[in-house]
């Protein structure tokens, strides 16, 4: 339908001149678009790259947000004593670790026995006295090798077990139990 035919229809009574004006502008823009030559590559590659960078940044932000939110929620839901027990178990294993060991959690048994003999060594390692701590070392058949610190007087305490290996004899495996209240 040509512009002249549409103009004749729109000139009938009751049809607004605004519609005719709008259609005229639309027809003018469409004809300019048809006459515009298409470039060889255009800007489509740049738009695609910008789009990909934007999506990547968005996903990176979402990943960071979820990571931090999960860590905050896990810390708030966990027992404070449990968190302290895990920290203390890492300190104890680091203290007992044989420096030239090739295995993770390979401990020096001489250090272990001197550590279990004195509670003073335990509290000097921890450098605190606001928590009660008990560390018990067992072998795989659950026989107690030694214990340091007072036993838990309450039922609500943080508890963690760690596996350790004798540096000199790797077939000797220990279970280090840490209780904090």
GROMACS .gro file of N, CA and C in nm:
model
  543
    1UNK      N    1   0.086  -0.117   0.000
    1UNK     CA    2   0.000   0.000   0.000
    1UNK      C    3   0.090   0.122   0.000
    2UNK      N    4   0.063   0.213  -0.089
    2UNK     CA    5   0.147   0.332  -0.102
    2UNK      C    6   0.104   0.437   0.000
    3UNK      N    7   0.194   0.531   0.016
    3UNK     CA    8   0.170   0.638   0.112
    3UNK      C    9   0.049   0.723   0.072
    4UNK      N   10   0.029   0.743  -0.057
    4UNK     CA   11  -0.084   0.824  -0.105
    4UNK      C   12  -0.218   0.758  -0.073
    5UNK      N   13  -0.227   0.627  -0.090
    5UNK     CA   14  -0.352   0.556  -0.059
    5UNK      C   15  -0.383   0.563   0.090
    6UNK      N   16  -0.278   0.549   0.172
    6UNK     CA   17  -0.299   0.557   0.316
    6UNK      C   18  -0.341   0.698   0.354
    7UNK      N   19  -0.284   0.797   0.285
    7UNK     CA   20  -0.319   0.936   0.313
    7UNK      C   21  -0.466   0.962   0.279
    8UNK      N   22  -0.515   0.903   0.172
    8UNK     CA   23  -0.656   0.920   0.135
    8UNK      C   24  -0.748   0.857   0.239
    9UNK      N   25  -0.708   0.740   0.291
    9UNK     CA   26  -0.790   0.672   0.391
    9UNK      C   27  -0.792   0.754   0.519
   10UNK      N   28  -0.677   0.809   0.556
   10UNK     CA   29  -0.667   0.881   0.682
   10UNK      C   30  -0.734   1.018   0.678
   11UNK      N   31  -0.762   1.071   0.558
   11UNK     CA   32  -0.825   1.201   0.548
   11UNK      C   33  -0.975   1.195   0.572
   12UNK      N   34  -1.027   1.077   0.584
   12UNK     CA   35  -1.168   1.062   0.612
   12UNK      C   36  -1.197   1.122   0.749
   13UNK      N   37  -1.319   1.166   0.772
   13UNK     CA   38  -1.350   1.228   0.901
   13UNK      C   39  -1.332   1.129   1.018
   14UNK      N   40  -1.282   1.181   1.131
   14UNK     CA   41  -1.265   1.102   1.252
   14UNK      C   42  -1.126   1.041   1.267
   15UNK      N   43  -1.045   1.044   1.163
   15UNK     CA   44  -0.909   0.989   1.169
   15UNK      C   45  -0.815   1.104   1.203
   16UNK      N   46  -0.733   1.080   1.293
   16UNK     CA   47  -0.645   1.185   1.344
   16UNK      C   48  -0.529   1.212   1.249
   17UNK      N   49  -0.490   1.340   1.244
   17UNK     CA   50  -0.374   1.378   1.165
   17UNK      C   51  -0.246   1.330   1.231
   18UNK      N   52  -0.249   1.304   1.360
   18UNK     CA   53  -0.129   1.258   1.431
   18UNK      C   54  -0.086   1.120   1.380
   19UNK      N   55  -0.186   1.037   1.349
   19UNK     CA   56  -0.153   0.904   1.298
   19UNK      C   57  -0.085   0.916   1.163
   20UNK      N   58  -0.136   1.006   1.078
   20UNK     CA   59  -0.077   1.026   0.948
   20UNK      C   60   0.066   1.078   0.961
   21UNK      N   61   0.085   1.169   1.052
   21UNK     CA   62   0.218   1.224   1.075
   21UNK      C   63   0.315   1.115   1.124
   22UNK      N   64   0.267   1.033   1.215
   22UNK     CA   65   0.351   0.924   1.267
   22UNK      C   66   0.389   0.826   1.157
   23UNK      N   67   0.290   0.789   1.074
   23UNK     CA   68   0.317   0.695   0.968
   23UNK      C   69   0.416   0.754   0.868
   24UNK      N   70   0.404   0.883   0.841
   24UNK     CA   71   0.497   0.950   0.749
   24UNK      C   72   0.640   0.944   0.802
   25UNK      N   73   0.656   0.971   0.927
   25UNK     CA   74   0.790   0.965   0.987
   25UNK      C   75   0.843   0.821   0.984
   26UNK      N   76   0.757   0.725   1.011
   26UNK     CA   77   0.798   0.585   1.010
   26UNK      C   78   0.842   0.543   0.870
   27UNK      N   79   0.765   0.585   0.768
   27UNK     CA   80   0.799   0.552   0.629
   27UNK      C   81   0.931   0.616   0.589
   28UNK      N   82   0.955   0.737   0.635
   28UNK     CA   83   1.080   0.807   0.604
   28UNK      C   84   1.200   0.734   0.667
   29UNK      N   85   1.186   0.692   0.791
   29UNK     CA   86   1.295   0.620   0.858
   29UNK      C   87   1.319   0.485   0.791
   30UNK      N   88   1.214   0.416   0.753
   30UNK     CA   89   1.228   0.287   0.689
   30UNK      C   90   1.299   0.300   0.555
   31UNK      N   91   1.268   0.404   0.479
   31UNK     CA   92   1.334   0.421   0.349
   31UNK      C   93   1.482   0.455   0.367
   32UNK      N   94   1.515   0.533   0.469
   32UNK     CA   95   1.657   0.561   0.496
   32UNK      C   96   1.730   0.435   0.536
   33UNK      N   97   1.666   0.350   0.612
   33UNK     CA   98   1.729   0.225   0.655
   33UNK      C   99   1.754   0.133   0.535
   34UNK      N  100   1.658   0.130   0.440
   34UNK     CA  101   1.674   0.046   0.323
   34UNK      C  102   1.787   0.095   0.234
   35UNK      N  103   1.810   0.226   0.233
   35UNK     CA  104   1.914   0.284   0.148
   35UNK      C  105   2.053   0.274   0.210
   36UNK      N  106   2.063   0.252   0.338
   36UNK     CA  107   2.193   0.249   0.407
   36UNK      C  108   2.271   0.125   0.365
   37UNK      N  109   2.396   0.141   0.320
   37UNK     CA  110   2.474   0.023   0.281
   37UNK      C  111   2.520  -0.053   0.406
   38UNK      N  112   2.524  -0.183   0.394
   38UNK     CA  113   2.570  -0.266   0.504
   38UNK      C  114   2.722  -0.274   0.500
   39UNK      N  115   2.784  -0.256   0.615
   39UNK     CA  116   2.930  -0.266   0.620
   39UNK      C  117   2.970  -0.413   0.620
   40UNK      N  118   3.095  -0.438   0.589
   40UNK     CA  119   3.143  -0.576   0.577
   40UNK      C  120   3.133  -0.650   0.709
   41UNK      N  121   3.191  -0.595   0.814
   41UNK     CA  122   3.189  -0.665   0.943
   41UNK      C  123   3.090  -0.604   1.040
   42UNK      N  124   3.075  -0.478   1.032
   42UNK     CA  125   2.985  -0.410   1.124
   42UNK      C  126   3.040  -0.409   1.266
   43UNK      N  127   2.955  -0.373   1.358
   43UNK     CA  128   2.993  -0.368   1.499
   43UNK      C  129   2.945  -0.492   1.574
   44UNK      N  130   2.899  -0.592   1.504
   44UNK     CA  131   2.842  -0.708   1.573
   44UNK      C  132   2.946  -0.783   1.655
   45UNK      N  133   3.071  -0.787   1.609
   45UNK     CA  134   3.175  -0.857   1.686
   45UNK      C  135   3.202  -0.784   1.817
   46UNK      N  136   3.205  -0.651   1.812
   46UNK     CA  137   3.229  -0.573   1.934
   46UNK      C  138   3.113  -0.590   2.032
   47UNK      N  139   2.993  -0.593   1.980
   47UNK     CA  140   2.876  -0.611   2.067
   47UNK      C  141   2.881  -0.749   2.131
   48UNK      N  142   2.919  -0.851   2.055
   48UNK     CA  143   2.929  -0.987   2.111
   48UNK      C  144   3.035  -0.994   2.219
   49UNK      N  145   3.149  -0.930   2.197
   49UNK     CA  146   3.256  -0.931   2.298
   49UNK      C  147   3.210  -0.858   2.424
   50UNK      N  148   3.145  -0.744   2.406
   50UNK     CA  149   3.094  -0.670   2.523
   50UNK      C  150   2.991  -0.753   2.599
   51UNK      N  151   2.907  -0.822   2.527
   51UNK     CA  152   2.806  -0.906   2.588
   51UNK      C  153   2.871  -1.018   2.670
   52UNK      N  154   2.971  -1.084   2.612
   52UNK     CA  155   3.040  -1.193   2.683
   52UNK      C  156   3.113  -1.143   2.807
   53UNK      N  157   3.178  -1.028   2.797
   53UNK     CA  158   3.248  -0.971   2.913
   53UNK      C  159   3.147  -0.937   3.022
   54UNK      N  160   3.036  -0.880   2.984
   54UNK     CA  161   2.932  -0.847   3.083
   54UNK      C  162   2.878  -0.970   3.153
   55UNK      N  163   2.849  -1.073   3.078
   55UNK     CA  164   2.799  -1.198   3.137
   55UNK      C  165   2.904  -1.260   3.229
   56UNK      N  166   3.031  -1.259   3.186
   56UNK     CA  167   3.138  -1.316   3.268
   56UNK      C  168   3.153  -1.241   3.401
   57UNK      N  169   3.148  -1.108   3.395
   57UNK     CA  170   3.157  -1.029   3.519
   57UNK      C  171   3.038  -1.055   3.610
   58UNK      N  172   2.922  -1.066   3.552
   58UNK     CA  173   2.803  -1.095   3.632
   58UNK      C  174   2.816  -1.230   3.702
   59UNK      N  175   2.855  -1.334   3.628
   59UNK     CA  176   2.870  -1.467   3.688
   59UNK      C  177   2.980  -1.470   3.793
   60UNK      N  178   3.087  -1.396   3.771
   60UNK     CA  179   3.194  -1.387   3.871
   60UNK      C  180   3.140  -1.322   3.999
   61UNK      N  181   3.063  -1.217   3.985
   61UNK     CA  182   3.004  -1.152   4.102
   61UNK      C  183   2.908  -1.243   4.176
   62UNK      N  184   2.826  -1.317   4.104
   62UNK     CA  185   2.733  -1.411   4.167
   62UNK      C  186   2.810  -1.520   4.241
   63UNK      N  187   2.917  -1.569   4.180
   63UNK     CA  188   2.999  -1.673   4.244
   63UNK      C  189   3.060  -1.621   4.374
   64UNK      N  190   3.115  -1.501   4.371
   64UNK     CA  191   3.173  -1.444   4.493
   64UNK      C  192   3.067  -1.425   4.601
   65UNK      N  193   2.953  -1.375   4.561
   65UNK     CA  194   2.847  -1.352   4.659
   65UNK      C  195   2.804  -1.484   4.725
   66UNK      N  196   2.782  -1.587   4.646
   66UNK     CA  197   2.741  -1.715   4.703
   66UNK      C  198   2.850  -1.775   4.791
   67UNK      N  199   2.975  -1.760   4.751
   67UNK     CA  200   3.086  -1.813   4.831
   67UNK      C  201   3.088  -1.747   4.968
   68UNK      N  202   3.079  -1.616   4.973
   68UNK     CA  203   3.084  -1.546   5.101
   68UNK      C  204   2.960  -1.572   5.185
   69UNK      N  205   2.845  -1.578   5.122
   69UNK     CA  206   2.721  -1.603   5.197
   69UNK      C  207   2.723  -1.742   5.259
   70UNK      N  208   2.769  -1.842   5.185
   70UNK     CA  209   2.775  -1.978   5.239
   70UNK      C  210   2.872  -1.987   5.355
   71UNK      N  211   2.987  -1.920   5.345
   71UNK     CA  212   3.083  -1.923   5.455
   71UNK      C  213   3.030  -1.853   5.578
   72UNK      N  214   2.961  -1.743   5.561
   72UNK     CA  215   2.905  -1.671   5.675
   72UNK      C  216   2.796  -1.755   5.741
   73UNK      N  217   2.710  -1.815   5.660
   73UNK     CA  218   2.601  -1.897   5.716
   73UNK      C  219   2.657  -2.018   5.789
   74UNK      N  220   2.759  -2.083   5.733
   74UNK     CA  221   2.817  -2.201   5.798
   74UNK      C  222   2.880  -2.163   5.931
   75UNK      N  223   2.944  -2.049   5.937
   75UNK     CA  224   3.007  -2.008   6.062
   75UNK      C  225   2.903  -1.976   6.168
   76UNK      N  226   2.793  -1.911   6.129
   76UNK     CA  227   2.692  -1.875   6.227
   76UNK      C  228   2.615  -1.997   6.277
   77UNK      N  229   2.596  -2.097   6.193
   77UNK     CA  230   2.520  -2.214   6.234
   77UNK      C  231   2.603  -2.312   6.316
   78UNK      N  232   2.735  -2.309   6.296
   78UNK     CA  233   2.817  -2.406   6.367
   78UNK      C  234   2.836  -2.365   6.513
   79UNK      N  235   2.869  -2.463   6.592
   79UNK     CA  236   2.895  -2.442   6.733
   79UNK      C  237   3.029  -2.371   6.747
   80UNK      N  238   3.035  -2.269   6.830
   80UNK     CA  239   3.159  -2.195   6.851
   80UNK      C  240   3.269  -2.288   6.901
   81UNK      N  241   3.235  -2.379   6.989
   81UNK     CA  242   3.333  -2.473   7.042
   81UNK      C  243   3.384  -2.568   6.933
   82UNK      N  244   3.299  -2.602   6.839
   82UNK     CA  245   3.342  -2.688   6.729
   82UNK      C  246   3.448  -2.617   6.645
   83UNK      N  247   3.425  -2.492   6.618
   83UNK     CA  248   3.522  -2.414   6.540
   83UNK      C  249   3.655  -2.405   6.614
   84UNK      N  250   3.652  -2.381   6.744
   84UNK     CA  251   3.774  -2.373   6.824
   84UNK      C  252   3.844  -2.509   6.827
   85UNK      N  253   3.769  -2.618   6.839
   85UNK     CA  254   3.828  -2.753   6.840
   85UNK      C  255   3.902  -2.782   6.710
   86UNK      N  256   3.844  -2.742   6.598
   86UNK     CA  257   3.910  -2.763   6.470
   86UNK      C  258   4.038  -2.681   6.461
   87UNK      N  259   4.034  -2.559   6.509
   87UNK     CA  260   4.154  -2.474   6.507
   87UNK      C  261   4.263  -2.531   6.595
   88UNK      N  262   4.226  -2.577   6.714
   88UNK     CA  263   4.325  -2.633   6.807
   88UNK      C  264   4.384  -2.761   6.750
   89UNK      N  265   4.302  -2.844   6.686
   89UNK     CA  266   4.356  -2.967   6.628
   89UNK      C  267   4.460  -2.937   6.520
   90UNK      N  268   4.436  -2.833   6.443
   90UNK     CA  269   4.535  -2.794   6.342
   90UNK      C  270   4.663  -2.743   6.407
   91UNK      N  271   4.649  -2.666   6.515
   91UNK     CA  272   4.768  -2.618   6.588
   91UNK      C  273   4.849  -2.735   6.645
   92UNK      N  274   4.781  -2.831   6.703
   92UNK     CA  275   4.849  -2.945   6.764
   92UNK      C  276   4.921  -3.027   6.657
   93UNK      N  277   4.854  -3.053   6.545
   93UNK     CA  278   4.918  -3.130   6.438
   93UNK      C  279   5.038  -3.055   6.379
   94UNK      N  280   5.026  -2.926   6.369
   94UNK     CA  281   5.138  -2.847   6.319
   94UNK      C  282   5.255  -2.852   6.416
   95UNK      N  283   5.226  -2.847   6.545
   95UNK     CA  284   5.330  -2.853   6.648
   95UNK      C  285   5.399  -2.990   6.649
   96UNK      N  286   5.323  -3.096   6.634
   96UNK     CA  287   5.379  -3.232   6.640
   96UNK      C  288   5.438  -3.280   6.508
   97UNK      N  289   5.416  -3.207   6.402
   97UNK     CA  290   5.460  -3.249   6.268
   97UNK      C  291   5.612  -3.260   6.260
   98UNK      N  292   5.658  -3.368   6.201
   98UNK     CA  293   5.801  -3.387   6.175
   98UNK      C  294   5.838  -3.298   6.056
   99UNK      N  295   5.937  -3.212   6.074
   99UNK     CA  296   5.967  -3.110   5.973
   99UNK      C  297   6.009  -3.166   5.838
  100UNK      N  298   6.084  -3.274   5.834
  100UNK     CA  299   6.131  -3.328   5.706
  100UNK      C  300   6.045  -3.444   5.657
  101UNK      N  301   5.923  -3.452   5.704
  101UNK     CA  302   5.833  -3.563   5.667
  101UNK      C  303   5.780  -3.543   5.525
  102UNK      N  304   5.762  -3.653   5.456
  102UNK     CA  305   5.706  -3.648   5.321
  102UNK      C  306   5.555  -3.671   5.321
  103UNK      N  307   5.500  -3.714   5.433
  103UNK     CA  308   5.356  -3.740   5.443
  103UNK      C  309   5.288  -3.628   5.521
  104UNK      N  310   5.166  -3.605   5.488
  104UNK     CA  311   5.085  -3.510   5.564
  104UNK      C  312   5.051  -3.574   5.698
  105UNK      N  313   5.055  -3.497   5.804
  105UNK     CA  314   5.024  -3.542   5.940
  105UNK      C  315   5.118  -3.650   5.991
  106UNK      N  316   5.241  -3.651   5.942
  106UNK     CA  317   5.343  -3.740   5.997
  106UNK      C  318   5.401  -3.670   6.120
  107UNK      N  319   5.386  -3.732   6.237
  107UNK     CA  320   5.426  -3.665   6.361
  107UNK      C  321   5.548  -3.731   6.423
  108UNK      N  322   5.616  -3.652   6.502
  108UNK     CA  323   5.732  -3.697   6.578
  108UNK      C  324   5.679  -3.756   6.709
  109UNK      N  325   5.700  -3.883   6.733
  109UNK     CA  326   5.645  -3.948   6.853
  109UNK      C  327   5.712  -3.901   6.981
  110UNK      N  328   5.837  -3.858   6.973
  110UNK     CA  329   5.904  -3.803   7.092
  110UNK      C  330   5.833  -3.675   7.136
  111UNK      N  331   5.802  -3.589   7.039
  111UNK     CA  332   5.726  -3.467   7.070
  111UNK      C  333   5.588  -3.502   7.123
  112UNK      N  334   5.526  -3.605   7.065
  112UNK     CA  335   5.392  -3.646   7.108
  112UNK      C  336   5.392  -3.688   7.255
  113UNK      N  337   5.487  -3.771   7.295
  113UNK     CA  338   5.490  -3.819   7.434
  113UNK      C  339   5.524  -3.707   7.532
  114UNK      N  340   5.612  -3.614   7.494
  114UNK     CA  341   5.641  -3.501   7.584
  114UNK      C  342   5.521  -3.407   7.591
  115UNK      N  343   5.448  -3.394   7.481
  115UNK     CA  344   5.328  -3.311   7.479
  115UNK      C  345   5.220  -3.369   7.570
  116UNK      N  346   5.202  -3.500   7.565
  116UNK     CA  347   5.099  -3.565   7.647
  116UNK      C  348   5.138  -3.569   7.794
  117UNK      N  349   5.264  -3.555   7.825
  117UNK     CA  350   5.309  -3.562   7.965
  117UNK      C  351   5.284  -3.433   8.042
  118UNK      N  352   5.266  -3.321   7.972
  118UNK     CA  353   5.255  -3.194   8.043
  118UNK      C  354   5.141  -3.110   7.988
  119UNK      N  355   5.049  -3.071   8.076
  119UNK     CA  356   4.941  -2.982   8.032
  119UNK      C  357   4.993  -2.840   8.015
  120UNK      N  358   5.105  -2.809   8.081
  120UNK     CA  359   5.166  -2.676   8.064
  120UNK      C  360   5.205  -2.654   7.918
  121UNK      N  361   5.257  -2.757   7.854
  121UNK     CA  362   5.296  -2.747   7.713
  121UNK      C  363   5.174  -2.723   7.624
  122UNK      N  364   5.063  -2.785   7.659
  122UNK     CA  365   4.939  -2.766   7.584
  122UNK      C  366   4.894  -2.621   7.590
  123UNK      N  367   4.884  -2.565   7.712
  123UNK     CA  368   4.832  -2.429   7.725
  123UNK      C  369   4.932  -2.324   7.678
  124UNK      N  370   5.062  -2.355   7.680
  124UNK     CA  371   5.158  -2.260   7.623
  124UNK      C  372   5.148  -2.262   7.470
  125UNK      N  373   5.116  -2.377   7.413
  125UNK     CA  374   5.096  -2.385   7.269
  125UNK      C  375   4.971  -2.307   7.227
  126UNK      N  376   4.866  -2.321   7.306
  126UNK     CA  377   4.739  -2.255   7.272
  126UNK      C  378   4.740  -2.107   7.307
  127UNK      N  379   4.821  -2.069   7.405
  127UNK     CA  380   4.835  -1.930   7.446
  127UNK      C  381   4.700  -1.871   7.490
  128UNK      N  382   4.622  -1.947   7.559
  128UNK     CA  383   4.493  -1.900   7.611
  128UNK      C  384   4.448  -1.988   7.726
  129UNK      N  385   4.358  -1.936   7.806
  129UNK     CA  386   4.302  -2.014   7.917
  129UNK      C  387   4.151  -1.999   7.928
  130UNK      N  388   4.088  -1.936   7.831
  130UNK     CA  389   3.943  -1.914   7.844
  130UNK      C  390   3.860  -2.036   7.804
  131UNK      N  391   3.919  -2.133   7.738
  131UNK     CA  392   3.848  -2.256   7.702
  131UNK      C  393   3.912  -2.374   7.774
  132UNK      N  394   3.832  -2.473   7.804
  132UNK     CA  395   3.884  -2.599   7.859
  132UNK      C  396   3.912  -2.691   7.741
  133UNK      N  397   4.028  -2.752   7.742
  133UNK     CA  398   4.070  -2.836   7.629
  133UNK      C  399   4.115  -2.972   7.680
  134UNK      N  400   4.072  -3.077   7.609
  134UNK     CA  401   4.121  -3.212   7.635
  134UNK      C  402   4.166  -3.271   7.503
  135UNK      N  403   4.288  -3.326   7.503
  135UNK     CA  404   4.340  -3.392   7.383
  135UNK      C  405   4.372  -3.535   7.421
  136UNK      N  406   4.312  -3.628   7.350
  136UNK     CA  407   4.334  -3.771   7.374
  136UNK      C  408   4.390  -3.833   7.247
  137UNK      N  409   4.492  -3.916   7.262
  137UNK     CA  410   4.552  -3.984   7.148
  137UNK      C  411   4.526  -4.133   7.164
  138UNK      N  412   4.470  -4.193   7.057
  138UNK     CA  413   4.439  -4.337   7.056
  138UNK      C  414   4.503  -4.401   6.934
  139UNK      N  415   4.520  -4.532   6.942
  139UNK     CA  416   4.561  -4.604   6.821
  139UNK      C  417   4.436  -4.652   6.749
  140UNK      N  418   4.453  -4.723   6.639
  140UNK     CA  419   4.337  -4.766   6.560
  140UNK      C  420   4.246  -4.864   6.631
  141UNK      N  421   4.298  -4.936   6.729
  141UNK     CA  422   4.213  -5.029   6.804
  141UNK      C  423   4.150  -4.961   6.925
  142UNK      N  424   4.149  -4.828   6.928
  142UNK     CA  425   4.086  -4.744   7.031
  142UNK      C  426   4.150  -4.756   7.168
  143UNK      N  427   4.273  -4.801   7.176
  143UNK     CA  428   4.345  -4.801   7.304
  143UNK      C  429   4.405  -4.662   7.324
  144UNK      N  430   4.382  -4.607   7.443
  144UNK     CA  431   4.431  -4.473   7.472
  144UNK      C  432   4.582  -4.477   7.493
  145UNK      N  433   4.653  -4.398   7.416
  145UNK     CA  434   4.798  -4.387   7.430
  145UNK      C  435   4.832  -4.281   7.533
  146UNK      N  436   4.755  -4.175   7.534
  146UNK     CA  437   4.777  -4.069   7.631
  146UNK      C  438   4.670  -3.963   7.621
  147UNK      N  439   4.662  -3.880   7.724
  147UNK     CA  440   4.563  -3.774   7.727
  147UNK      C  441   4.621  -3.656   7.803
  148UNK      N  442   4.585  -3.537   7.763
  148UNK     CA  443   4.630  -3.417   7.832
  148UNK      C  444   4.511  -3.322   7.844
  149UNK      N  445   4.503  -3.253   7.954
  149UNK     CA  446   4.391  -3.163   7.981
  149UNK      C  447   4.281  -3.234   8.056
  150UNK      N  448   4.197  -3.156   8.120
  150UNK     CA  449   4.088  -3.216   8.200
  150UNK      C  450   3.980  -3.273   8.109
  151UNK      N  451   3.905  -3.366   8.160
  151UNK     CA  452   3.796  -3.427   8.084
  151UNK      C  453   3.675  -3.335   8.084
  152UNK      N  454   3.594  -3.346   7.980
  152UNK     CA  455   3.477  -3.261   7.966
  152UNK      C  456   3.376  -3.292   8.076
  153UNK      N  457   3.328  -3.187   8.141
  153UNK     CA  458   3.230  -3.203   8.249
  153UNK      C  459   3.087  -3.186   8.199
  154UNK      N  460   3.073  -3.138   8.078
  154UNK     CA  461   2.940  -3.113   8.022
  154UNK      C  462   2.924  -3.192   7.892
  155UNK      N  463   2.801  -3.201   7.844
  155UNK     CA  464   2.773  -3.275   7.722
  155UNK      C  465   2.793  -3.190   7.596
  156UNK      N  466   2.782  -3.059   7.610
  156UNK     CA  467   2.790  -2.970   7.495
  156UNK      C  468   2.934  -2.922   7.477
  157UNK      N  469   3.009  -2.992   7.394
  157UNK     CA  470   3.146  -2.950   7.368
  157UNK      C  471   3.178  -2.971   7.220
  158UNK      N  472   3.278  -2.895   7.175
  158UNK     CA  473   3.324  -2.913   7.038
  158UNK      C  474   3.416  -3.034   7.032
  159UNK      N  475   3.402  -3.113   6.929
  159UNK     CA  476   3.478  -3.238   6.919
  159UNK      C  477   3.526  -3.257   6.776
  160UNK      N  478   3.652  -3.294   6.762
  160UNK     CA  479   3.706  -3.324   6.630
  160UNK      C  480   3.812  -3.433   6.642
  161UNK      N  481   3.820  -3.516   6.540
  161UNK     CA  482   3.922  -3.621   6.534
  161UNK      C  483   4.012  -3.595   6.415
  162UNK      N  484   4.141  -3.620   6.434
  162UNK     CA  485   4.239  -3.608   6.326
  162UNK      C  486   4.322  -3.736   6.320
  163UNK      N  487   4.358  -3.775   6.202
  163UNK     CA  488   4.443  -3.892   6.182
  163UNK      C  489   4.587  -3.843   6.170
  164UNK      N  490   4.679  -3.914   6.238
  164UNK     CA  491   4.821  -3.881   6.231
  164UNK      C  492   4.901  -4.009   6.214
  165UNK      N  493   5.017  -3.997   6.153
  165UNK     CA  494   5.105  -4.111   6.128
  165UNK      C  495   5.235  -4.094   6.203
  166UNK      N  496   5.289  -4.204   6.250
  166UNK     CA  497   5.421  -4.203   6.313
  166UNK      C  498   5.524  -4.182   6.202
  167UNK      N  499   5.611  -4.084   6.219
  167UNK     CA  500   5.710  -4.054   6.117
  167UNK      C  501   5.807  -4.171   6.097
  168UNK      N  502   5.849  -4.232   6.207
  168UNK     CA  503   5.947  -4.341   6.199
  168UNK      C  504   5.885  -4.471   6.147
  169UNK      N  505   5.758  -4.493   6.179
  169UNK     CA  506   5.692  -4.617   6.138
  169UNK      C  507   5.554  -4.580   6.082
  170UNK      N  508   5.545  -4.571   5.951
  170UNK     CA  509   5.421  -4.521   5.889
  170UNK      C  510   5.302  -4.616   5.906
  171UNK      N  511   5.325  -4.738   5.950
  171UNK     CA  512   5.212  -4.828   5.973
  171UNK      C  513   5.145  -4.800   6.108
  172UNK      N  514   5.210  -4.721   6.193
  172UNK     CA  515   5.152  -4.681   6.322
  172UNK      C  516   5.064  -4.559   6.298
  173UNK      N  517   4.936  -4.574   6.318
  173UNK     CA  518   4.841  -4.465   6.292
  173UNK      C  519   4.774  -4.426   6.423
  174UNK      N  520   4.765  -4.294   6.445
  174UNK     CA  521   4.704  -4.241   6.567
  174UNK      C  522   4.578  -4.164   6.533
  175UNK      N  523   4.486  -4.164   6.627
  175UNK     CA  524   4.367  -4.079   6.619
  175UNK      C  525   4.380  -3.976   6.730
  176UNK      N  526   4.386  -3.850   6.691
  176UNK     CA  527   4.397  -3.741   6.789
  176UNK      C  528   4.258  -3.681   6.805
  177UNK      N  529   4.204  -3.690   6.927
  177UNK     CA  530   4.071  -3.636   6.957
  177UNK      C  531   4.089  -3.507   7.036
  178UNK      N  532   4.019  -3.403   6.993
  178UNK     CA  533   4.025  -3.274   7.061
  178UNK      C  534   3.883  -3.239   7.106
  179UNK      N  535   3.871  -3.207   7.235
  179UNK     CA  536   3.743  -3.163   7.292
  179UNK      C  537   3.762  -3.024   7.351
  180UNK      N  538   3.669  -2.936   7.323
  180UNK     CA  539   3.675  -2.798   7.373
  180UNK      C  540   3.538  -2.761   7.429
  181UNK      N  541   3.538  -2.701   7.549
  181UNK     CA  542   3.413  -2.652   7.608
  181UNK      C  543   3.438  -2.526   7.685
   0.00000   0.00000   0.00000
